[in-house]
CSV table of C-alpha atoms in Angstrom, one decimal:
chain,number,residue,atom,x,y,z
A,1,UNK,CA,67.6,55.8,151.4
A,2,UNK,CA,69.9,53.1,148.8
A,3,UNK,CA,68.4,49.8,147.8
A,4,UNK,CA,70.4,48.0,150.3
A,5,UNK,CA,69.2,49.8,153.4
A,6,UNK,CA,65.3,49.6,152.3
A,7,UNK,CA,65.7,46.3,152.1
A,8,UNK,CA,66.9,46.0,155.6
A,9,UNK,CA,64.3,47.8,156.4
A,10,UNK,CA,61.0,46.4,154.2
A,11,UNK,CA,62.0,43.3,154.5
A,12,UNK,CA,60.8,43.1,158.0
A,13,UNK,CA,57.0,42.5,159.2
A,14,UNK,CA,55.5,45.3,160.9
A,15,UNK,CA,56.7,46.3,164.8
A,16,UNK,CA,53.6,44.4,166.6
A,17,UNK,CA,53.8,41.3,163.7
A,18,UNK,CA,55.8,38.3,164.4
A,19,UNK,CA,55.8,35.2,162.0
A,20,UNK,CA,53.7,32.2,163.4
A,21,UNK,CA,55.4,29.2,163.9
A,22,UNK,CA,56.6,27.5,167.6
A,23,UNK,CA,58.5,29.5,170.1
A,24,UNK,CA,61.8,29.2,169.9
A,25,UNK,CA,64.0,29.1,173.2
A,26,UNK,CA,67.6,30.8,173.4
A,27,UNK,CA,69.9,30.0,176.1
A,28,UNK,CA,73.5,31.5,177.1
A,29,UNK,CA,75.3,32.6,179.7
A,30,UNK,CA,73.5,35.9,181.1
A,31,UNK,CA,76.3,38.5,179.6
A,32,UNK,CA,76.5,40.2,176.1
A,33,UNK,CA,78.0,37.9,173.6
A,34,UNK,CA,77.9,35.0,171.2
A,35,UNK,CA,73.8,34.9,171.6
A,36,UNK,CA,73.4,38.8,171.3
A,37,UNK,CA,73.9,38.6,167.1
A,38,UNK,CA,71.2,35.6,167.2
A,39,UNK,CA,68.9,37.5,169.7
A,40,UNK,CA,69.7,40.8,167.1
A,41,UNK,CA,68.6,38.2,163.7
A,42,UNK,CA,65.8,36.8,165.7
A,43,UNK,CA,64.1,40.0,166.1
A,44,UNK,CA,64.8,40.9,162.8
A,45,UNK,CA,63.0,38.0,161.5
A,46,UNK,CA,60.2,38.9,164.0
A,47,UNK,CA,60.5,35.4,165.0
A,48,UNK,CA,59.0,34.4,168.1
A,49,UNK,CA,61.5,33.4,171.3
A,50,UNK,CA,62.7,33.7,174.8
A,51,UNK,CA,65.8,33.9,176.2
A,52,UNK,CA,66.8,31.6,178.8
A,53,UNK,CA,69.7,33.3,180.8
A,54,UNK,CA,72.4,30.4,182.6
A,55,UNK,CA,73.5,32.1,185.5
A,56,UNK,CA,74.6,28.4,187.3
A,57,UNK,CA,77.5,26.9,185.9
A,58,UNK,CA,76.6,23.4,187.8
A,59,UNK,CA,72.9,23.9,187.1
A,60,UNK,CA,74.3,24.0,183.3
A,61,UNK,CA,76.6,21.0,183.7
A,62,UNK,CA,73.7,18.8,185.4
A,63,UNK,CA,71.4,19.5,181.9
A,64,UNK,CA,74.3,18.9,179.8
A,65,UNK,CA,73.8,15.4,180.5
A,66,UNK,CA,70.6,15.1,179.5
A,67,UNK,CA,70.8,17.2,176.6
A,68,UNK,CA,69.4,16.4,173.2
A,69,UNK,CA,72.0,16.7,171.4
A,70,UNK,CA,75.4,15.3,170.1
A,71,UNK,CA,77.3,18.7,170.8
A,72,UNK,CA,75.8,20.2,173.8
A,73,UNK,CA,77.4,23.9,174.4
A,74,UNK,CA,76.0,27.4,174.5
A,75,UNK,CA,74.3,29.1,173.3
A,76,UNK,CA,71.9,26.9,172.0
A,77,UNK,CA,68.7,26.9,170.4
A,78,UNK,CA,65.5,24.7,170.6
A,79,UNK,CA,61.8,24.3,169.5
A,80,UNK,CA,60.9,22.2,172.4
A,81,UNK,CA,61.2,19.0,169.8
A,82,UNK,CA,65.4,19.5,168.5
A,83,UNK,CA,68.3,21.3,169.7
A,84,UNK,CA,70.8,23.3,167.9
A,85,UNK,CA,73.8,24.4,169.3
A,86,UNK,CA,77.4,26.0,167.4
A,87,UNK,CA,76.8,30.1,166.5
A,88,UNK,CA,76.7,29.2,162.8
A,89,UNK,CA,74.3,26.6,163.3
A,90,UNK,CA,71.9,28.8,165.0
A,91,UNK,CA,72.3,31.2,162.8
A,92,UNK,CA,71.4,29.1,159.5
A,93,UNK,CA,68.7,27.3,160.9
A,94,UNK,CA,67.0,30.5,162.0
A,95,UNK,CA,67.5,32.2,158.5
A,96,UNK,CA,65.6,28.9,156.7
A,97,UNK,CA,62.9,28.9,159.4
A,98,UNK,CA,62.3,32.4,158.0
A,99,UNK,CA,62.3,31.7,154.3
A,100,UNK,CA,65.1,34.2,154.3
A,101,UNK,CA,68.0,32.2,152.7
A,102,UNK,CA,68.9,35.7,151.5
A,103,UNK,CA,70.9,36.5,154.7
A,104,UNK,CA,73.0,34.1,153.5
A,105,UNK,CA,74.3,35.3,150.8
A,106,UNK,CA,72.2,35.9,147.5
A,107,UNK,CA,74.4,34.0,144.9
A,108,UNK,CA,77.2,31.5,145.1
A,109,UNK,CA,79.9,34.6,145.1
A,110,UNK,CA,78.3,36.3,148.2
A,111,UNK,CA,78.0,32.9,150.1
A,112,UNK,CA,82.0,32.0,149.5
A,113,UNK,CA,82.9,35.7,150.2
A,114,UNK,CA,80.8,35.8,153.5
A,115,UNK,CA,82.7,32.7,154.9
A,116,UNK,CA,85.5,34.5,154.5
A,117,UNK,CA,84.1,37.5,156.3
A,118,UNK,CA,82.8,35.2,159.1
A,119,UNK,CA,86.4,33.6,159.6
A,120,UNK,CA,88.1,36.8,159.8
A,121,UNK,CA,85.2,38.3,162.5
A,122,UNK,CA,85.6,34.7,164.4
A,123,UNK,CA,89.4,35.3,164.5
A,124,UNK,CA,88.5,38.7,165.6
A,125,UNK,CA,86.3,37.9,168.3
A,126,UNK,CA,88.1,35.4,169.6
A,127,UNK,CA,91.3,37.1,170.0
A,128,UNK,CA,89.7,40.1,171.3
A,129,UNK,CA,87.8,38.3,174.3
A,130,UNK,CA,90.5,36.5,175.1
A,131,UNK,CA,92.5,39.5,175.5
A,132,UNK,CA,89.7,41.2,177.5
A,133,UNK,CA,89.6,38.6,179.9
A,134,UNK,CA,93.0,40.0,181.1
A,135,UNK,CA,92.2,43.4,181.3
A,136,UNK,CA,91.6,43.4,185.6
A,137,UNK,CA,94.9,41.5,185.6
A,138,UNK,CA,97.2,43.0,183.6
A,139,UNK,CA,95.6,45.9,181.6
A,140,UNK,CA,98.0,47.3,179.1
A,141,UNK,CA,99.2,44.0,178.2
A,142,UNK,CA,95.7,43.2,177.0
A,143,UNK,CA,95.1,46.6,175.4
A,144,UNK,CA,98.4,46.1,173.4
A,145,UNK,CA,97.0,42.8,172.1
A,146,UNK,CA,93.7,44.2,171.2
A,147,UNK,CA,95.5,46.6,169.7
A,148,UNK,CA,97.3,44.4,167.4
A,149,UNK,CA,93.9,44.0,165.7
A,150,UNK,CA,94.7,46.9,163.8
A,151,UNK,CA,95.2,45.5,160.8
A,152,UNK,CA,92.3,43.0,160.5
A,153,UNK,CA,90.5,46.0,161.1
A,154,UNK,CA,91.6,48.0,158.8
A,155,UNK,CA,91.1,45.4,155.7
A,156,UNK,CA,87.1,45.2,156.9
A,157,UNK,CA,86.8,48.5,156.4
A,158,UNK,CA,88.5,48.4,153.3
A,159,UNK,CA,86.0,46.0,152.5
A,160,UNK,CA,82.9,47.7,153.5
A,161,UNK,CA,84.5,50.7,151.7
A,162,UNK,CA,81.4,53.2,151.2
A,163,UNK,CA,79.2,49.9,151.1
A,164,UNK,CA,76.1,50.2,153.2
A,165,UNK,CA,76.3,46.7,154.4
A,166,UNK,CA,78.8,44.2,153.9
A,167,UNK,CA,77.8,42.9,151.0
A,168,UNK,CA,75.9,45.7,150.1
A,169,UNK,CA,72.4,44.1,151.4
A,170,UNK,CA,72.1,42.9,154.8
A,171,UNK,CA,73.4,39.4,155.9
A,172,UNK,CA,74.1,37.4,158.7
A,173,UNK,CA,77.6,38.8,158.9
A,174,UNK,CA,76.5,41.9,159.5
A,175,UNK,CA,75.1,41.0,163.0
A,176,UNK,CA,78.4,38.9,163.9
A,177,UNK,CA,80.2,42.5,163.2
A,178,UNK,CA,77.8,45.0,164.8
A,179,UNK,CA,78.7,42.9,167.7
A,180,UNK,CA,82.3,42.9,167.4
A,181,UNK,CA,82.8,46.1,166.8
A,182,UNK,CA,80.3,47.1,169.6
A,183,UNK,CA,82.6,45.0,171.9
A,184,UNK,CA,85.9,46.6,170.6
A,185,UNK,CA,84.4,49.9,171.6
A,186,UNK,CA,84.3,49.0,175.3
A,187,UNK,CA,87.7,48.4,175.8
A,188,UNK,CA,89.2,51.1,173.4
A,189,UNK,CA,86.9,53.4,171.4
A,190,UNK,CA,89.7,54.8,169.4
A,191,UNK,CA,90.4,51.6,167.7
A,192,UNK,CA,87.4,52.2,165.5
A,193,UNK,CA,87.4,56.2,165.1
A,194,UNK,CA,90.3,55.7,162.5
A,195,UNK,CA,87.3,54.6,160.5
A,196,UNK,CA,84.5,56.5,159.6
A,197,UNK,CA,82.9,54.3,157.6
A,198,UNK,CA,82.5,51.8,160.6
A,199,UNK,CA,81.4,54.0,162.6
A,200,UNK,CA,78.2,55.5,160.1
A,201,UNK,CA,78.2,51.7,159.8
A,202,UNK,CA,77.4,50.5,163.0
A,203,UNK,CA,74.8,53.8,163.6
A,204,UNK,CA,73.0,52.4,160.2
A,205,UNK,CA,72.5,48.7,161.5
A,206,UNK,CA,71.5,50.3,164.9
A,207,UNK,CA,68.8,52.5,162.9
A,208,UNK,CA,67.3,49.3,161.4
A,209,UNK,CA,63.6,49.5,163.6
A,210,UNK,CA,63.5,46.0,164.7
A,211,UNK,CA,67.1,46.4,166.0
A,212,UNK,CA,66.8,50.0,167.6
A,213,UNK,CA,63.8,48.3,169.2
A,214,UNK,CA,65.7,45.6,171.3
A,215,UNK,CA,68.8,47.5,171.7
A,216,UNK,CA,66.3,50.0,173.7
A,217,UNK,CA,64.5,46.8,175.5
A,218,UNK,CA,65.0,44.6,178.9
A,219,UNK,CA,65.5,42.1,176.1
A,220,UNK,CA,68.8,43.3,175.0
A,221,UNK,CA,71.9,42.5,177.4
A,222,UNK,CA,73.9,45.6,177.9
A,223,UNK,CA,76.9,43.9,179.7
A,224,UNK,CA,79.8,42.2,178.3
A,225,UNK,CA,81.5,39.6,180.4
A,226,UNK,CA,84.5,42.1,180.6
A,227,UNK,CA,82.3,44.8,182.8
A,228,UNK,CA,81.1,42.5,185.6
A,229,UNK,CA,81.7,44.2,188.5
């Protein structure tokens, strides 16, 4: 085992340990997406949370208006006091509540390269569920532009190289792309088996305890918004 994948691993409290501190509520729609990478850091950090699946589109309009915030959207995040909403915003605030600033990127290099890396997954991911929402309509017009990913692709794993994580320890990229690349292999697996190294990457982050854990619990949502029935 390298330094970098030890410290994904030790940096964790033991399986039946989470931090003290309130309980932190998660909501988003109930279907695998932009919460599953902040459900994935969460238990990570051990940090202590539900998840409150929105199932009701007008149930969700009627508590936008009385929502606590200047930006309300999902997902979003609260402590029963404040609300959080916007992915990165989540994902920050949850990474200081841990004291684990780390994730962020360990020097001033890492944090500007991992912006970069977090605008080219957001490009990505938001192409590529776009294009998925298609699929039952016309199929092979939204394969083709999934497809046209290709290249995008191609310079992240050029990236990642022989790397174990992006950066070489574990950051909060690194959940945003387990997650893209998890999607990308519902609609075509062989988009990612022209890279090897993406493919022992995604079985590495899925080997991290805490994360094998929930991906094997009723905590984790299987189903992408692409494979309702």
């Amino acid at each position: 085992m390298d330094r970098s994948t030890a410290n994904a691993q030790s940096g964790q409290m033991t399986q039946s340990t989470r931090l003290q501190g309130e309980k932190l509520t998660l909501a988003y729609w109930n279907v695998r997406w932009r919460a599953e990478p902040i459900k994935m850091l969460l238990e990570f950090l051990r940090l202590d949370y539900e998840f409150k699946p929105i199932t009701d589109g007008a149930q969700w309009a009627e508590e936008k208006k009385t929502f606590k915030n200047d930006f309300p959207n999902l997902p979003y995040l609260t402590d029963g006091r404040s609300f959080w909403t916007e992915t990165e915003s989540l994902i920050f605030n949850i990474c200081h509540r841990a004291n684990r600033q780390d994730l962020l990127g360990r020097n001033e290099e890492d944090i500007v390269i991992l912006r970069a890396i977090r605008g080219v997954i957001t490009d990505l991911s938001d192409t590529a569920s776009q294009a998925a929402r298609g699929l039952k309509r016309n199929r092979e017009e939204s394969l083709a532009a999934i497809r046209a990913l290709d290249p995008k692709l191609e310079q992240i794993a050029k990236f990642l190289g022989q790397k174990q994580f992006l950066t070489g320890d574990i950051t909060y990229c690194d959940f945003l792309l387990f997650e893209l690349i998890s999607f990308l292999q519902t609609i075509d697996p062989t988009l990612i088996e022209r890279y090897p190294n993406l493919i022992s990457y995604i079985d590495r982050f899925a080997s991290i305890p805490s994360i094998a854990e929930f991906l094997k619990s009723p905590r984790h949502t299987a189903r992408f918004q692409h494979q309702a029935p």
